[in-house]
Structures are given as C-alpha cells and as structure tokens.
Short mmCIF file of C-alpha atoms and ligand atoms in Angstrom, two decimals:
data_model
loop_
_atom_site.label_atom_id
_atom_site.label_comp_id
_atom_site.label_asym_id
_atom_site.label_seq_id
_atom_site.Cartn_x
_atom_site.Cartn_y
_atom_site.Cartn_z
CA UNK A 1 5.01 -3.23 3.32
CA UNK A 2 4.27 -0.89 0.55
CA UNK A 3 2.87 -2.29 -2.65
CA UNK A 4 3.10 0.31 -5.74
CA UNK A 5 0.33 0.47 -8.51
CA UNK A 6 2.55 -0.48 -11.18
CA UNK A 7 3.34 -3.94 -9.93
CA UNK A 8 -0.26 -5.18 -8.86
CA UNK A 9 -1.45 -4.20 -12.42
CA UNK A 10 -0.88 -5.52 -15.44
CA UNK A 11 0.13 -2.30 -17.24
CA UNK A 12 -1.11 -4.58 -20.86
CA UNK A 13 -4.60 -5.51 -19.72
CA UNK A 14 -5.29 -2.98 -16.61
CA UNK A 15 -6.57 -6.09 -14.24
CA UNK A 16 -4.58 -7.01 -11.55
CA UNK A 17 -1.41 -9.71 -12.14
CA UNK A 18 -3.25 -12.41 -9.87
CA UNK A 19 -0.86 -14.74 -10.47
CA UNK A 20 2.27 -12.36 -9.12
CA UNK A 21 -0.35 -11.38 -5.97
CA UNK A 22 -0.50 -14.69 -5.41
CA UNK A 23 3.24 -15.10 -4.35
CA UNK A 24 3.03 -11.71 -2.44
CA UNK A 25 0.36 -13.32 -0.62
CA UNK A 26 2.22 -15.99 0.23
CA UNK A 27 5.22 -14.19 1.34
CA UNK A 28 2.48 -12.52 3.81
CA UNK A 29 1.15 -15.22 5.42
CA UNK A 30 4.56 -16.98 5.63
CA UNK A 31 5.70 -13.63 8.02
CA UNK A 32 2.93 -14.34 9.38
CA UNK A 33 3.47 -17.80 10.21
CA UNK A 34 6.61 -16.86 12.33
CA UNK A 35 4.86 -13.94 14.26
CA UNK A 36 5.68 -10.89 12.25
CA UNK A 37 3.21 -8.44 12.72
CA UNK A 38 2.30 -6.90 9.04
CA UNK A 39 0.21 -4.31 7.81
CA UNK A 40 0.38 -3.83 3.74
CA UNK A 41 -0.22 -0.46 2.23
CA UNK A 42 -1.44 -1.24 -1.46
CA UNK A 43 -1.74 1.16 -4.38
CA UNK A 44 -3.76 0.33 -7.30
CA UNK A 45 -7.56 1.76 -6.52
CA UNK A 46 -7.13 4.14 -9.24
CA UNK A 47 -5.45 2.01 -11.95
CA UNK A 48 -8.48 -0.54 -11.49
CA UNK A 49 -11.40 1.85 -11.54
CA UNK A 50 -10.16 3.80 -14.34
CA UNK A 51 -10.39 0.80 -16.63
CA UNK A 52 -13.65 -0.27 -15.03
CA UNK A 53 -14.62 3.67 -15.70
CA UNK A 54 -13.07 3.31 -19.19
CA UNK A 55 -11.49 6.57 -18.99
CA UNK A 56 -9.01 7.34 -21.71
CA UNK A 57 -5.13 6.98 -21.40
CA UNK A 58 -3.24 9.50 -19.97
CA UNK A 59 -3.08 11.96 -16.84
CA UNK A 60 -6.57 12.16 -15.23
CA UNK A 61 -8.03 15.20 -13.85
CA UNK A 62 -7.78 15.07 -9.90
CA UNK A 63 -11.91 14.44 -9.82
CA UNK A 64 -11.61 11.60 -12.41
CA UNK A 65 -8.62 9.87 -10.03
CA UNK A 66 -11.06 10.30 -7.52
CA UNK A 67 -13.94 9.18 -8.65
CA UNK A 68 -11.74 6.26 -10.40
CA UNK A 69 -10.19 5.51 -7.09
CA UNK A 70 -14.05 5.10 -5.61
CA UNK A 71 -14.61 2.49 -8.05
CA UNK A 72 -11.06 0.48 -8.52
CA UNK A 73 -10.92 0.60 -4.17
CA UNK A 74 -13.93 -1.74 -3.84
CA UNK A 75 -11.77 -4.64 -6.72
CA UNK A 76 -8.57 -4.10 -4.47
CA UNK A 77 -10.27 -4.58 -0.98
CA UNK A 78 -12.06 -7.76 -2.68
CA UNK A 79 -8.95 -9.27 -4.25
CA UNK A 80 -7.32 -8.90 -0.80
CA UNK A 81 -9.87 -10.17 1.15
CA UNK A 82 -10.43 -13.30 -1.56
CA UNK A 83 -6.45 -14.28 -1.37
CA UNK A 84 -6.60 -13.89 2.33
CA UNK A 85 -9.87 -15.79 3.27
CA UNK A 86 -8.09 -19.36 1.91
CA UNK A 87 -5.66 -19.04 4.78
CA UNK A 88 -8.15 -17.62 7.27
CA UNK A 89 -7.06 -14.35 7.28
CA UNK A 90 -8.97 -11.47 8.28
CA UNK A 91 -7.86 -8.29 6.28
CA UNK A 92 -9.63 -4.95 7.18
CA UNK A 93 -9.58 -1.95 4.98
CA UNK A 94 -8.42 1.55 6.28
CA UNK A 95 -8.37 4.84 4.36
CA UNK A 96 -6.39 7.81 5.09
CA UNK A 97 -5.75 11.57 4.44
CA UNK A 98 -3.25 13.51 5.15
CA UNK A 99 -5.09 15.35 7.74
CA UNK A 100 -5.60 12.01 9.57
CA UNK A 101 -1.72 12.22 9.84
CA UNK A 102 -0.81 15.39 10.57
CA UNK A 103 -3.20 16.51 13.14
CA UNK A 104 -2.35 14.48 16.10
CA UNK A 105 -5.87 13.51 17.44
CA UNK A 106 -6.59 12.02 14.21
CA UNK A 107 -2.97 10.76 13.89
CA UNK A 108 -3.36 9.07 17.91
CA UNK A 109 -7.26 7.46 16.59
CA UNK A 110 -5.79 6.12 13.78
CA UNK A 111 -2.71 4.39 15.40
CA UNK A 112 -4.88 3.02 18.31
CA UNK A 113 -7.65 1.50 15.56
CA UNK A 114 -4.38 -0.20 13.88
CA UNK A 115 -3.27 -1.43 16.98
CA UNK A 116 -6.51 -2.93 17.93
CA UNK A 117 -6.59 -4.69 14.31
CA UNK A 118 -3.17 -6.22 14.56
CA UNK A 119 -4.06 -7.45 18.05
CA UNK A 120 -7.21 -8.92 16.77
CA UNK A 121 -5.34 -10.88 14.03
CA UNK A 122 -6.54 -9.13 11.48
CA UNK A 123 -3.94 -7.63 8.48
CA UNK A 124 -5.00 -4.32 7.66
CA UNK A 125 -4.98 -2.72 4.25
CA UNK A 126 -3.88 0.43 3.83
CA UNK A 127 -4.64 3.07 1.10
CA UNK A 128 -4.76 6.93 0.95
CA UNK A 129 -8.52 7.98 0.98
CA UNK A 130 -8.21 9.26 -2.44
CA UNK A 131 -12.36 9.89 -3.09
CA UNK A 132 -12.36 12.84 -0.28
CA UNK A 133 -8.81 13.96 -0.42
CA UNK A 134 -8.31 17.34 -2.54
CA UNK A 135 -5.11 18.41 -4.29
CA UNK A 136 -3.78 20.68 -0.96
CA UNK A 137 -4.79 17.96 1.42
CA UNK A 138 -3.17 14.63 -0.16
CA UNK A 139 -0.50 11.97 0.52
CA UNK A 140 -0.47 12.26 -3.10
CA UNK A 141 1.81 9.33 -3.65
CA UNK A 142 1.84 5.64 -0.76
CA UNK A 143 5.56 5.61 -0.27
CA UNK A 144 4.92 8.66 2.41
CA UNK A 145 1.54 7.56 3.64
CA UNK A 146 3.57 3.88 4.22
CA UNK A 147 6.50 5.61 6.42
CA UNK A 148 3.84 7.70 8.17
CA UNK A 149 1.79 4.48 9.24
CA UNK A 150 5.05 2.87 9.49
CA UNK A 151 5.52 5.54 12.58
CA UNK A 152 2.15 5.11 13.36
CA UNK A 153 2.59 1.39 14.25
CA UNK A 154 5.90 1.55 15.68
CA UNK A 155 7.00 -0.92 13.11
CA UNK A 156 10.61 -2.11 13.09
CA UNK A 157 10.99 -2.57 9.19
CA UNK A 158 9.16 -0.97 5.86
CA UNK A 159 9.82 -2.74 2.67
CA UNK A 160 8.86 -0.66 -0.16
CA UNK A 161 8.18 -3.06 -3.32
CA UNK A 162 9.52 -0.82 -6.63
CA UNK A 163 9.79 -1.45 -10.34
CA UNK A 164 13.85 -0.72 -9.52
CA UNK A 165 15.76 -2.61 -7.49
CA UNK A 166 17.32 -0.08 -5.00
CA UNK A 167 18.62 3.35 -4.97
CA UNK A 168 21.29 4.18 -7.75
CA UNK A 169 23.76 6.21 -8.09
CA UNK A 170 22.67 7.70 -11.53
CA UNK A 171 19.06 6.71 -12.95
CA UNK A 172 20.29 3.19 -14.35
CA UNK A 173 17.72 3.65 -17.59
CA UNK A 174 20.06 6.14 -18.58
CA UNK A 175 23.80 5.56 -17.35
CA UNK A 176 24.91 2.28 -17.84
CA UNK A 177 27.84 3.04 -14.79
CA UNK A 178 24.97 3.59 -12.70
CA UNK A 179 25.46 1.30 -8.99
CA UNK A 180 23.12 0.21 -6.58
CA UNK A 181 23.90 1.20 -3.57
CA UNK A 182 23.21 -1.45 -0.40
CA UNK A 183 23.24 0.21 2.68
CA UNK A 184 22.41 4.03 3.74
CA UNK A 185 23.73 5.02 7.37
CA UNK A 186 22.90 8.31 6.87
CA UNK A 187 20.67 10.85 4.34
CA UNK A 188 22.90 13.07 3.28
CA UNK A 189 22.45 15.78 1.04
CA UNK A 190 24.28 13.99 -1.76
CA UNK A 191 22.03 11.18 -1.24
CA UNK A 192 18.91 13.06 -1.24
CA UNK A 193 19.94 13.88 -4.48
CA UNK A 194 20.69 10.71 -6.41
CA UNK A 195 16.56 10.47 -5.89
CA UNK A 196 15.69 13.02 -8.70
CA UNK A 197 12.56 11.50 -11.20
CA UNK A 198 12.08 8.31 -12.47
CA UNK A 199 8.48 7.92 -11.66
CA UNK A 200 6.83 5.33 -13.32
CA UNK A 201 3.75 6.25 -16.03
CA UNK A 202 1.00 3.57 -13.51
CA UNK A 203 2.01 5.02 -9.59
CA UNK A 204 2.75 8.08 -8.84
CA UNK A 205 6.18 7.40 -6.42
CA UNK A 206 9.55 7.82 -7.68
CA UNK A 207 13.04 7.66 -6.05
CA UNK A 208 12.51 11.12 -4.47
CA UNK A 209 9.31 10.26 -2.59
CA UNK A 210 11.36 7.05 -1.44
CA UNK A 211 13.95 8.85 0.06
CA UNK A 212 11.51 11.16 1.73
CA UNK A 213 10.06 8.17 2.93
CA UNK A 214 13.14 6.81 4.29
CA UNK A 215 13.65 10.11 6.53
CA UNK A 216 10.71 9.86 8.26
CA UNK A 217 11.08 6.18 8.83
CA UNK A 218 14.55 6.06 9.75
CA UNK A 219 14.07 8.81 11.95
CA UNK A 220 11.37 6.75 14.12
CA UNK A 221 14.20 3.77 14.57
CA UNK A 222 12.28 1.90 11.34
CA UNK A 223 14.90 0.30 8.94
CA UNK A 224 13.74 0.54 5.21
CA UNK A 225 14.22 -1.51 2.34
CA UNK A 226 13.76 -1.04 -1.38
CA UNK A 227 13.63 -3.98 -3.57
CA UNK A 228 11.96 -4.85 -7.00
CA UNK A 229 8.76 -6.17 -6.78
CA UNK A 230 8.26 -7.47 -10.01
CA UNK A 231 9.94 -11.20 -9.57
CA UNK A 232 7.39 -13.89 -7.61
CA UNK A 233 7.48 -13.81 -3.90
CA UNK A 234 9.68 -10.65 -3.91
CA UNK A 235 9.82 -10.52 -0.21
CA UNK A 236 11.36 -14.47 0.28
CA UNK A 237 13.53 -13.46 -2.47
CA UNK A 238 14.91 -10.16 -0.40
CA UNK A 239 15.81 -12.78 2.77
CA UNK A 240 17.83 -14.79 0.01
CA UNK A 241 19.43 -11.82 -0.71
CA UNK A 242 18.13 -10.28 -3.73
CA UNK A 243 19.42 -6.79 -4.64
CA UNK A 244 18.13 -3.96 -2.20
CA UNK A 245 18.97 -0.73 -0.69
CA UNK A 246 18.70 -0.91 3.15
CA UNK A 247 17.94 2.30 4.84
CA UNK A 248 19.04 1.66 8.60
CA UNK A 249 17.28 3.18 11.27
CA UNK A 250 18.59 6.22 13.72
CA UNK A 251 20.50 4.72 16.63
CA UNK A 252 18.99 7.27 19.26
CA UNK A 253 15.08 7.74 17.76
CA UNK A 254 13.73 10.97 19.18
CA UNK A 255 10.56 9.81 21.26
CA UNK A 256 7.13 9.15 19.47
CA UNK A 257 5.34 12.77 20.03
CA UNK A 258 9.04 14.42 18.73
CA UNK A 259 8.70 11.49 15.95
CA UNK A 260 5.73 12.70 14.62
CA UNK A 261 6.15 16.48 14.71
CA UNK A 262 9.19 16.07 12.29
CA UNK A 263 7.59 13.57 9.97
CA UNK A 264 5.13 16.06 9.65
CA UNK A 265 4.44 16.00 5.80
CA UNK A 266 2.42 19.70 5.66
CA UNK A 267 3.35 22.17 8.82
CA UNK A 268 0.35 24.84 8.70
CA UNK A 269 2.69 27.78 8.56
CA UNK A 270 5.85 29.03 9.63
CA UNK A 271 7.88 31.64 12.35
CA UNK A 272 11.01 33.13 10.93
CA UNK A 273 13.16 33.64 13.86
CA UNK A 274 16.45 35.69 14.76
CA UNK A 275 20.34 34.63 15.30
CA UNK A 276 20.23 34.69 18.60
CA UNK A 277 17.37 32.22 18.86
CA UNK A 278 18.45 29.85 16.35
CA UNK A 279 21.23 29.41 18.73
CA UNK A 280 18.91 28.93 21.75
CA UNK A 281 17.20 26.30 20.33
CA UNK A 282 20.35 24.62 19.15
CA UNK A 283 22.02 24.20 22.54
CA UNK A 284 18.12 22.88 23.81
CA UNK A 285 16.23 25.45 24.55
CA UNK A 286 12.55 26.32 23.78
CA UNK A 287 11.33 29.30 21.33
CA UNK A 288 10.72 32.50 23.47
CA UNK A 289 8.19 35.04 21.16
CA UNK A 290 10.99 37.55 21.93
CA UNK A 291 13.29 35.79 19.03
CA UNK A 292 10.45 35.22 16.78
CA UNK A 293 10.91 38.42 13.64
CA UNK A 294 7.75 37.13 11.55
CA UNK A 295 4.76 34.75 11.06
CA UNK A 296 3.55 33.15 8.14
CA UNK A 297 0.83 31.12 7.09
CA UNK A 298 -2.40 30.31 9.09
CA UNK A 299 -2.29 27.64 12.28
CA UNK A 300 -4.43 27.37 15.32
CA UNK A 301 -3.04 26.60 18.91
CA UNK A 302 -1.24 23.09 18.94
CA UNK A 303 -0.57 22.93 14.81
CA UNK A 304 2.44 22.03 13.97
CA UNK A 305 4.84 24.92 11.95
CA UNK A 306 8.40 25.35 10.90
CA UNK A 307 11.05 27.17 12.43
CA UNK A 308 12.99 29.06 9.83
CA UNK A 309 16.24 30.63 10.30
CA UNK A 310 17.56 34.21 9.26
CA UNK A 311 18.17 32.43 5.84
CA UNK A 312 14.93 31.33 5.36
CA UNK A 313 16.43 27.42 5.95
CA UNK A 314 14.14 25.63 8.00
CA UNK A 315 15.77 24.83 10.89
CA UNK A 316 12.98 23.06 13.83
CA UNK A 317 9.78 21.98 13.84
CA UNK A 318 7.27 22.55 16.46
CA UNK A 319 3.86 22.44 17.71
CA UNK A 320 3.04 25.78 18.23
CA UNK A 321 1.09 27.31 21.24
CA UNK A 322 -0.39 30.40 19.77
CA UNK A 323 -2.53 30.87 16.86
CA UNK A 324 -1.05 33.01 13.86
CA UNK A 325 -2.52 35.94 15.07
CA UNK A 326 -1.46 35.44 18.39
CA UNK A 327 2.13 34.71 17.22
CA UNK A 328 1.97 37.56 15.04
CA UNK A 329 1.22 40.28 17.63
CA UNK A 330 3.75 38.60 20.12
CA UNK A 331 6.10 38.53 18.22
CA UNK A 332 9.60 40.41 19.52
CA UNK A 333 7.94 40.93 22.49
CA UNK A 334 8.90 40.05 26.01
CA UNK A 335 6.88 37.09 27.60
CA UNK A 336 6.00 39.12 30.25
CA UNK A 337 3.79 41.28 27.87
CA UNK A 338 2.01 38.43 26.52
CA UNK A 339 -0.77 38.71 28.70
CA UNK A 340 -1.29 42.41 28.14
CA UNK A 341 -1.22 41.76 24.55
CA UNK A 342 -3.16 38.80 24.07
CA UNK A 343 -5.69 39.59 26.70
CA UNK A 344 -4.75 35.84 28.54
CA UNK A 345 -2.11 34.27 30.68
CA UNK A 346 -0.94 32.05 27.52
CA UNK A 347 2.79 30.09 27.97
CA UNK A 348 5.31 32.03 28.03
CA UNK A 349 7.52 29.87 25.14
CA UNK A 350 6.10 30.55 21.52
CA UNK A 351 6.98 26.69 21.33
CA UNK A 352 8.07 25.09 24.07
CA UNK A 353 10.94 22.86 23.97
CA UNK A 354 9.60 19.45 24.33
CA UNK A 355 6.97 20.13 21.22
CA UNK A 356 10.48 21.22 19.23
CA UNK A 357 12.31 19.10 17.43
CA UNK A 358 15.49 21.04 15.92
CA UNK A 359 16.15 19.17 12.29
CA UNK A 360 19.57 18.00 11.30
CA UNK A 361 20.70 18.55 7.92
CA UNK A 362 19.34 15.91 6.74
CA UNK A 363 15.89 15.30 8.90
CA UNK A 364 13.74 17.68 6.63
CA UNK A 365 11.14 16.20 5.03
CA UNK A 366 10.27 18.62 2.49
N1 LIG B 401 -3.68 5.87 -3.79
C1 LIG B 401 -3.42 5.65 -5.18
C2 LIG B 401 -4.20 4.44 -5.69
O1 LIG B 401 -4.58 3.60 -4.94
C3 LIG B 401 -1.96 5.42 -5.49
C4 LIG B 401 -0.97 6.44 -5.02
C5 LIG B 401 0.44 6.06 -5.46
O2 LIG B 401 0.62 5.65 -6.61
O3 LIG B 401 1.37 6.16 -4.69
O4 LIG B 401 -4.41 4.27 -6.86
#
C-alpha cells in the first residue's frame, strides 16, 4: 500500500492528520488480522521536515528536499512505530534508491531483507532514500518505488491511496463529463494518455506516474487499485465498494528475472538495432552483435539497456553482456569475430534471449 504526502499531512498546519492515520492504521492491522501480508510505502518525510526546517513555501531546491527529508523521516518512522506499538506491531524502516532497484544485486538484497521482515512479523515501512539520492539517480515520486517493491515482494495487490478517486477519463477538476473508469484489462495507448498532470502542490505523483506504476505491477501478475485516501479507513471503505480504478494483473506474468528487466525504471544506455533483427527477436530469438547498427550511452557487462528499433521506438529490454565499448566495436560484426576483436571468448549473443524481454505496445515504462 502506497500512502501519498498529501493525505498524511495536514496541508493547513503541516503536522500529520493523526486522527485520519489512525483509521489507516486500523485498516492495517485488521489485514493483518486475517493473514494478509502488508508492507506500506509512506510519503511525507519531506512535508514534515520542511516545516520542522521552517523553510519557506514553495518548490525546494533538490538539497533543501533532502536535507528536509533527513529531518521529517525520523517524525514519520516515529508516528508509525507509536500507532503500531499499541497493537504489538513491529514496523521496521527501509530506504531505497533507485540504484537499489535497478541493479539486480541490490534489487535481490533488498527483496530477501523484505522477505525476512515479513516472515519475522514485522510491517516494513517503505520510503525512497531521499537524503543520498541525487536528481539522475531518484524514484523521484513513491507510486514507482511502490510497484517496484510491489515486484520485489511478489505481492498479489498494490493499493495506491490518492487525493482522486480513480482514473478519469478527462481531469474531473476541469470537465464536469469527466468518468471514472473501474476496471483496466489492458494499458493501452489511449489509456496511457488519460494520465496527463494533475499532480498535487504536497506529493509529487500524479495520474501519469500511476499509470506507470500500474505497468510495472500488472506486468508482474500484481492487480492495482486507486482509491481516495482522504475518507477514514479508506481501505475498509474500498472492500465496501467505494469508487476505484482496478488495474488487473497480466494473465501469463513473464517470470521474476524477465519481471524485473522490463520494470526497469532507468536502462544505462541503449543498442539501436536493424530490420532484420527486430524480427529475430520478435519470433524469440536472442540479439546477435551482427544486427546491432549503434550503441549509446554508457553500461558495464550485465546492465540492463534498451533495444531500439530502426525508428528509434524502443522495442526490448535486456541485460546486456558486453560493456559499451565492447558493444560498440562488435557491433555488425559476425560472432565469430568477437574474440579477435575483443581480445576474449565473450557470448556470442549481444543479449541473449532469456535476459530479453521484447515490450508490447503497451509494456514500456518510460
Ligand atoms: N519521498 C518523498 C517524501 O517522503 C515523497 C515522494 C512522493 O511524493 O512521491 O517526502
């Protein structure tokens, strides 16, 4: 469950809404109560601290969010761990950055250290490590960083708490004809674009970072939910059937490692490749340096880069087994003149096919 900024605080006095919490707590430990599994990613570090900080209204400078976000993520752990402790609950804190999502070491130490919580009890809270995180390297906004750790975890459902109710047809602030729309088999391009704007002046999510979210979780078999947060105990109020937008989850999920490589939020580069390998790849096949025209972008051995068509479309995803140098001076060539080239017997796909996961229409995350 993903918690947004603008919900736990009070946008009038800049402390959190304890008594709305409260409920959400509730809701928790009542999921709890019937054996749901739940780990909560919460907003909010950097709307507390910046009041504590008393730093003027209005966009901060990325080092005053961060140092903000130091500040306002020691309130949030507290208030969690306050509402928590009168049921017995453990919670434990976890940070993240991007990079501890997109490179896959980092991505398979984080997932095992959540798995370990939940089997210890324990509810972790998540947040995106905003104090160490630069402008290049960030989440930048919790609905992403909650469908990546929604992947992480294998979870079955993310329920994204909003200031709107579901996605719209038009932004309903501005066209009274606008309708909610309940269920979403499928992203389409049209509905990718009903998610243009309407962020919110506390968080920094709107509709379109939803719907990105919503790719990457529906593409690991994770159904997704948007609902309004605002009321008390918004999550009881969702199983009684308040309005939502359900998100359902792909029938056939690729498997975790294919998962991961197309929820990739940042590939390190990309390989423009040729017709006739666009084509190979489609009907299965791996990416031979032979169909590979050009290389962009610096990645190591094992990073993960996009495939990009004649076009310029990006058409795969893959980890990659040659550095951008590597690629570069391989590329067009025959894999029998790899070695000669390289000066080592390296694979003889540029990316092999089970590290390649060639994106539908609608799979691309960026
Ligand atoms: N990580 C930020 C914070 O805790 C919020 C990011 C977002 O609004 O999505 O303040």
């Amino acid at each position: 469950m993903k918690v947004g900024s603008a919900l736990l605080v009070d946008q009038s006095t800049g402390q959190v809404n304890r008594p709305w919490l409260g409920t959400l707590v509730d809701d928790l430990l009542w999921l709890r109560a019937r054996k749901q599994e739940v780990v909560l990613v919460s907003s909010g570090a950097i709307a507390l601290g910046r009041r504590e900080l008393r730093l003027a209204p209005g966009p901060l400078a990325l080092e005053q969010s961060q140092a903000a976000a130091a500040v306002g993520q020691i309130a949030l752990a507290h208030i969690y761990k306050e509402l928590f402790a009168t049921a017995g609950v453990t919670v434990a804190q976890v940070l993240l950055t991007l990079e501890d999502s997109e490179q896959r070491r980092r991505y398979l130490n984080a997932r095992a250290t959540l798995s370990q919580l939940i089997e210890l009890g324990a509810l972790p809270v998540i947040n995106e490590n905003d104090t160490v995180a630069t402008t290049e390297i960030r989440y930048g906004d919790n609905d992403r960083l909650a469908a990546r750790v929604a992947q992480m975890v294998s979870a079955d459902c993310l329920l994204l708490l909003s200031d709107v109710s579901g996605l719209y047809t038009a932004d309903p602030n501005l066209d009274p004809a606008a309708r909610l729309i309940p269920e979403i088999r499928e992203i389409t391009p049209g509905i990718a674009a009903m998610g243009g704007g309407s962020a919110s002046a506390v968080g920094s999510g709107g509709m379109a970072t939803k719907i990105a979210a919503a790719k990457i979780a529906t593409a690991a078999g994770c159904a997704m939910a948007i609902t309004a947060g605002a009321p008390l105990h918004p999550v009881r109020r969702l199983e009684e059937g308040a309005d939502c937008s359900w998100f359902l989850p792909a029938q056939n999920p690729e498997n975790a490692r294919k998962q991961w490589i197309a929820g990739s939020l940042r590939p390190s580069g990309a390989v423009a490749i040729d017709v006739g390998a666009a084509q190979a790849l489609r009907s299965g096949k791996s990416l031979l340096p032979a169909g590979v025209v050009s290389v962009r972008g610096r990645f190591g051995r094992g990073d993960t880069v996009s495939v990009l068509d004649a076009g310029g479309a990006e058409i795969a995803r893959g980890m990659i087994a040659y550095s951008d140098e590597e690629a570069a001076r391989i590329a067009g060539k025959r894999s029998a003149e790899i070695e000669a080239i390289v000066g080592f017997r390296g694979r003889a796909e540029m990316i092999h096919r089970d590290n390649l996961v060639v994106l539908r229409g609608d799979l691309a995350t960026t």
